[in-house]
């Protein structure tokens, strides 16, 4: 029932959203080491989703920001989160924040959303962006 050093590394990697710089410097490898089982890689996407940007931190931030700027409850549709599932998928992202599998076109476990959620997800981001921009520009 005690957290191990690997658990602490996992927590730090979740916060950073990428491998810890000290570990990369020491090992010379840009890999996530907090959870070595490939079937658990999706756990990183809960806090810092590097594949599609929809993570609990962003949802919470945008809902709270909306509540403050519009003086009303955020329009976060919880159904999006209920419909989420973990599946093997090919990531369309590339670059330094993605894993080696993404950059090499491989499949791995990640949080995915059914196609029926696309309009809701897009609506969530556009609604939040529109209102954030309006509150800043007025």
PDB file of C-alpha atoms in Angstrom:
ATOM      1  CA  UNK A   1       0.000   0.000   0.000  1.00  0.00           C
ATOM      2  CA  UNK A   2       3.007   2.296  -0.316  1.00  0.00           C
ATOM      3  CA  UNK A   3       3.911   4.235  -3.431  1.00  0.00           C
ATOM      4  CA  UNK A   4       7.073   2.997  -5.091  1.00  0.00           C
ATOM      5  CA  UNK A   5       9.722   5.081  -6.860  1.00  0.00           C
ATOM      6  CA  UNK A   6       8.209   3.943 -10.172  1.00  0.00           C
ATOM      7  CA  UNK A   7       4.823   5.292  -9.001  1.00  0.00           C
ATOM      8  CA  UNK A   8       6.424   8.680  -8.300  1.00  0.00           C
ATOM      9  CA  UNK A   9       8.024   8.656 -11.754  1.00  0.00           C
ATOM     10  CA  UNK A  10       4.645   7.815 -13.287  1.00  0.00           C
ATOM     11  CA  UNK A  11       2.991  10.725 -11.452  1.00  0.00           C
ATOM     12  CA  UNK A  12       5.726  13.126 -12.612  1.00  0.00           C
ATOM     13  CA  UNK A  13       5.447  11.873 -16.201  1.00  0.00           C
ATOM     14  CA  UNK A  14       1.672  12.434 -16.089  1.00  0.00           C
ATOM     15  CA  UNK A  15       2.210  16.010 -14.927  1.00  0.00           C
ATOM     16  CA  UNK A  16       4.944  16.715 -17.506  1.00  0.00           C
ATOM     17  CA  UNK A  17       3.013  14.941 -20.258  1.00  0.00           C
ATOM     18  CA  UNK A  18       6.270  13.452 -21.486  1.00  0.00           C
ATOM     19  CA  UNK A  19       9.364  11.678 -20.149  1.00  0.00           C
ATOM     20  CA  UNK A  20      11.009  13.407 -17.186  1.00  0.00           C
ATOM     21  CA  UNK A  21      13.956  15.553 -18.366  1.00  0.00           C
ATOM     22  CA  UNK A  22      16.309  14.211 -15.640  1.00  0.00           C
ATOM     23  CA  UNK A  23      15.592  10.613 -16.663  1.00  0.00           C
ATOM     24  CA  UNK A  24      16.096  11.434 -20.349  1.00  0.00           C
ATOM     25  CA  UNK A  25      19.396  13.142 -19.533  1.00  0.00           C
ATOM     26  CA  UNK A  26      20.670  10.188 -17.490  1.00  0.00           C
ATOM     27  CA  UNK A  27      19.475   7.410 -19.781  1.00  0.00           C
ATOM     28  CA  UNK A  28      19.751   9.164 -23.133  1.00  0.00           C
ATOM     29  CA  UNK A  29      16.335   7.718 -24.077  1.00  0.00           C
ATOM     30  CA  UNK A  30      13.048   9.593 -24.508  1.00  0.00           C
ATOM     31  CA  UNK A  31      10.720   6.933 -23.148  1.00  0.00           C
ATOM     32  CA  UNK A  32       8.042   6.834 -20.492  1.00  0.00           C
ATOM     33  CA  UNK A  33       9.140   4.489 -17.726  1.00  0.00           C
ATOM     34  CA  UNK A  34       6.495   4.979 -15.030  1.00  0.00           C
ATOM     35  CA  UNK A  35       4.307   2.256 -16.512  1.00  0.00           C
ATOM     36  CA  UNK A  36       6.244  -0.216 -18.632  1.00  0.00           C
ATOM     37  CA  UNK A  37       3.307  -2.399 -19.673  1.00  0.00           C
ATOM     38  CA  UNK A  38       2.239  -1.176 -23.152  1.00  0.00           C
ATOM     39  CA  UNK A  39      -1.379  -1.909 -22.219  1.00  0.00           C
ATOM     40  CA  UNK A  40      -1.165   0.782 -19.517  1.00  0.00           C
ATOM     41  CA  UNK A  41       0.232   3.598 -21.689  1.00  0.00           C
ATOM     42  CA  UNK A  42      -3.254   5.106 -21.990  1.00  0.00           C
ATOM     43  CA  UNK A  43      -3.132   6.029 -18.295  1.00  0.00           C
ATOM     44  CA  UNK A  44      -0.895   8.982 -19.234  1.00  0.00           C
ATOM     45  CA  UNK A  45      -3.645  10.383 -21.464  1.00  0.00           C
ATOM     46  CA  UNK A  46      -6.041  10.904 -18.544  1.00  0.00           C
ATOM     47  CA  UNK A  47      -4.023  13.842 -17.200  1.00  0.00           C
ATOM     48  CA  UNK A  48      -2.126  15.112 -20.256  1.00  0.00           C
ATOM     49  CA  UNK A  49      -3.586  13.700 -23.462  1.00  0.00           C
ATOM     50  CA  UNK A  50      -0.868  14.210 -26.058  1.00  0.00           C
ATOM     51  CA  UNK A  51      -2.935  12.509 -28.767  1.00  0.00           C
ATOM     52  CA  UNK A  52      -6.082  14.622 -28.962  1.00  0.00           C
ATOM     53  CA  UNK A  53      -5.800  17.178 -26.152  1.00  0.00           C
ATOM     54  CA  UNK A  54      -9.012  16.097 -24.448  1.00  0.00           C
ATOM     55  CA  UNK A  55      -7.983  15.227 -20.900  1.00  0.00           C
ATOM     56  CA  UNK A  56      -9.558  15.761 -17.492  1.00  0.00           C
ATOM     57  CA  UNK A  57      -7.316  18.724 -16.763  1.00  0.00           C
ATOM     58  CA  UNK A  58      -8.407  20.580 -19.913  1.00  0.00           C
ATOM     59  CA  UNK A  59     -12.078  19.734 -19.419  1.00  0.00           C
ATOM     60  CA  UNK A  60     -11.929  20.954 -15.817  1.00  0.00           C
ATOM     61  CA  UNK A  61     -10.006  24.115 -16.722  1.00  0.00           C
ATOM     62  CA  UNK A  62     -12.351  25.101 -19.557  1.00  0.00           C
ATOM     63  CA  UNK A  63     -15.476  24.376 -17.496  1.00  0.00           C
ATOM     64  CA  UNK A  64     -14.178  26.462 -14.553  1.00  0.00           C
ATOM     65  CA  UNK A  65     -13.065  29.276 -16.860  1.00  0.00           C
ATOM     66  CA  UNK A  66     -16.463  29.305 -18.523  1.00  0.00           C
ATOM     67  CA  UNK A  67     -18.187  29.362 -15.149  1.00  0.00           C
ATOM     68  CA  UNK A  68     -16.131  32.379 -14.075  1.00  0.00           C
ATOM     69  CA  UNK A  69     -16.373  34.336 -17.326  1.00  0.00           C
ATOM     70  CA  UNK A  70     -20.046  33.666 -18.061  1.00  0.00           C
ATOM     71  CA  UNK A  71     -21.274  33.320 -14.465  1.00  0.00           C
ATOM     72  CA  UNK A  72     -22.941  30.033 -15.342  1.00  0.00           C
ATOM     73  CA  UNK A  73     -22.136  26.363 -15.131  1.00  0.00           C
ATOM     74  CA  UNK A  74     -19.794  25.042 -17.787  1.00  0.00           C
ATOM     75  CA  UNK A  75     -21.291  23.232 -20.779  1.00  0.00           C
ATOM     76  CA  UNK A  76     -19.112  20.172 -20.297  1.00  0.00           C
ATOM     77  CA  UNK A  77     -21.058  17.198 -21.555  1.00  0.00           C
ATOM     78  CA  UNK A  78     -20.214  14.288 -19.275  1.00  0.00           C
ATOM     79  CA  UNK A  79     -21.464  11.879 -21.943  1.00  0.00           C
ATOM     80  CA  UNK A  80     -18.220  12.479 -23.858  1.00  0.00           C
ATOM     81  CA  UNK A  81     -16.300  11.087 -20.901  1.00  0.00           C
ATOM     82  CA  UNK A  82     -18.708   8.171 -20.446  1.00  0.00           C
ATOM     83  CA  UNK A  83     -18.391   7.209 -24.123  1.00  0.00           C
ATOM     84  CA  UNK A  84     -14.587   7.239 -24.017  1.00  0.00           C
ATOM     85  CA  UNK A  85     -12.896   3.869 -24.316  1.00  0.00           C
ATOM     86  CA  UNK A  86      -9.416   2.431 -24.379  1.00  0.00           C
ATOM     87  CA  UNK A  87      -8.412   0.841 -27.662  1.00  0.00           C
ATOM     88  CA  UNK A  88      -5.391   0.228 -29.827  1.00  0.00           C
ATOM     89  CA  UNK A  89      -5.202   3.056 -32.322  1.00  0.00           C
ATOM     90  CA  UNK A  90      -2.783   4.773 -34.649  1.00  0.00           C
ATOM     91  CA  UNK A  91      -1.936   8.266 -33.503  1.00  0.00           C
ATOM     92  CA  UNK A  92      -2.050  11.016 -36.092  1.00  0.00           C
ATOM     93  CA  UNK A  93       0.279  13.267 -34.076  1.00  0.00           C
ATOM     94  CA  UNK A  94       3.983  13.615 -34.697  1.00  0.00           C
ATOM     95  CA  UNK A  95       6.771  15.411 -32.911  1.00  0.00           C
ATOM     96  CA  UNK A  96       8.670  15.527 -29.651  1.00  0.00           C
ATOM     97  CA  UNK A  97       5.660  15.233 -27.337  1.00  0.00           C
ATOM     98  CA  UNK A  98       4.480  11.964 -28.889  1.00  0.00           C
ATOM     99  CA  UNK A  99       5.847   8.561 -28.141  1.00  0.00           C
ATOM    100  CA  UNK A 100       8.229   6.628 -30.386  1.00  0.00           C
ATOM    101  CA  UNK A 101       5.355   4.448 -31.617  1.00  0.00           C
ATOM    102  CA  UNK A 102       3.426   7.525 -32.791  1.00  0.00           C
ATOM    103  CA  UNK A 103       6.424   8.899 -34.638  1.00  0.00           C
ATOM    104  CA  UNK A 104       6.965   5.520 -36.312  1.00  0.00           C
ATOM    105  CA  UNK A 105       3.320   5.038 -37.286  1.00  0.00           C
ATOM    106  CA  UNK A 106       2.668   2.228 -34.802  1.00  0.00           C
ATOM    107  CA  UNK A 107      -0.469   1.315 -32.905  1.00  0.00           C
ATOM    108  CA  UNK A 108      -0.770   1.524 -29.163  1.00  0.00           C
ATOM    109  CA  UNK A 109      -3.373   1.820 -26.410  1.00  0.00           C
ATOM    110  CA  UNK A 110      -4.917   5.258 -26.018  1.00  0.00           C
ATOM    111  CA  UNK A 111      -8.166   6.877 -24.956  1.00  0.00           C
ATOM    112  CA  UNK A 112     -10.484   6.977 -27.965  1.00  0.00           C
ATOM    113  CA  UNK A 113     -13.912   8.418 -28.590  1.00  0.00           C
ATOM    114  CA  UNK A 114     -16.597   6.970 -30.873  1.00  0.00           C
ATOM    115  CA  UNK A 115     -17.282   8.870 -34.109  1.00  0.00           C
ATOM    116  CA  UNK A 116     -20.667   9.894 -32.749  1.00  0.00           C
ATOM    117  CA  UNK A 117     -18.790  12.064 -30.198  1.00  0.00           C
ATOM    118  CA  UNK A 118     -16.876  14.099 -32.785  1.00  0.00           C
ATOM    119  CA  UNK A 119     -19.484  16.897 -33.064  1.00  0.00           C
ATOM    120  CA  UNK A 120     -19.738  17.135 -29.264  1.00  0.00           C
ATOM    121  CA  UNK A 121     -15.967  17.205 -28.783  1.00  0.00           C
ATOM    122  CA  UNK A 122     -15.538  19.832 -31.508  1.00  0.00           C
ATOM    123  CA  UNK A 123     -18.440  21.790 -30.029  1.00  0.00           C
ATOM    124  CA  UNK A 124     -16.863  21.658 -26.591  1.00  0.00           C
ATOM    125  CA  UNK A 125     -13.601  23.164 -27.832  1.00  0.00           C
ATOM    126  CA  UNK A 126     -15.204  25.750 -30.135  1.00  0.00           C
ATOM    127  CA  UNK A 127     -17.726  26.873 -27.491  1.00  0.00           C
ATOM    128  CA  UNK A 128     -14.979  27.253 -24.910  1.00  0.00           C
ATOM    129  CA  UNK A 129     -12.692  29.066 -27.371  1.00  0.00           C
ATOM    130  CA  UNK A 130     -15.460  31.409 -28.568  1.00  0.00           C
ATOM    131  CA  UNK A 131     -16.451  32.442 -25.064  1.00  0.00           C
ATOM    132  CA  UNK A 132     -12.889  32.728 -23.818  1.00  0.00           C
ATOM    133  CA  UNK A 133     -12.069  34.977 -26.787  1.00  0.00           C
ATOM    134  CA  UNK A 134     -15.193  37.088 -26.300  1.00  0.00           C
ATOM    135  CA  UNK A 135     -14.504  37.610 -22.614  1.00  0.00           C
ATOM    136  CA  UNK A 136     -10.926  38.709 -23.376  1.00  0.00           C
ATOM    137  CA  UNK A 137     -11.821  40.949 -26.319  1.00  0.00           C
ATOM    138  CA  UNK A 138     -14.728  42.797 -24.645  1.00  0.00           C
TER     139      UNK A 138
END
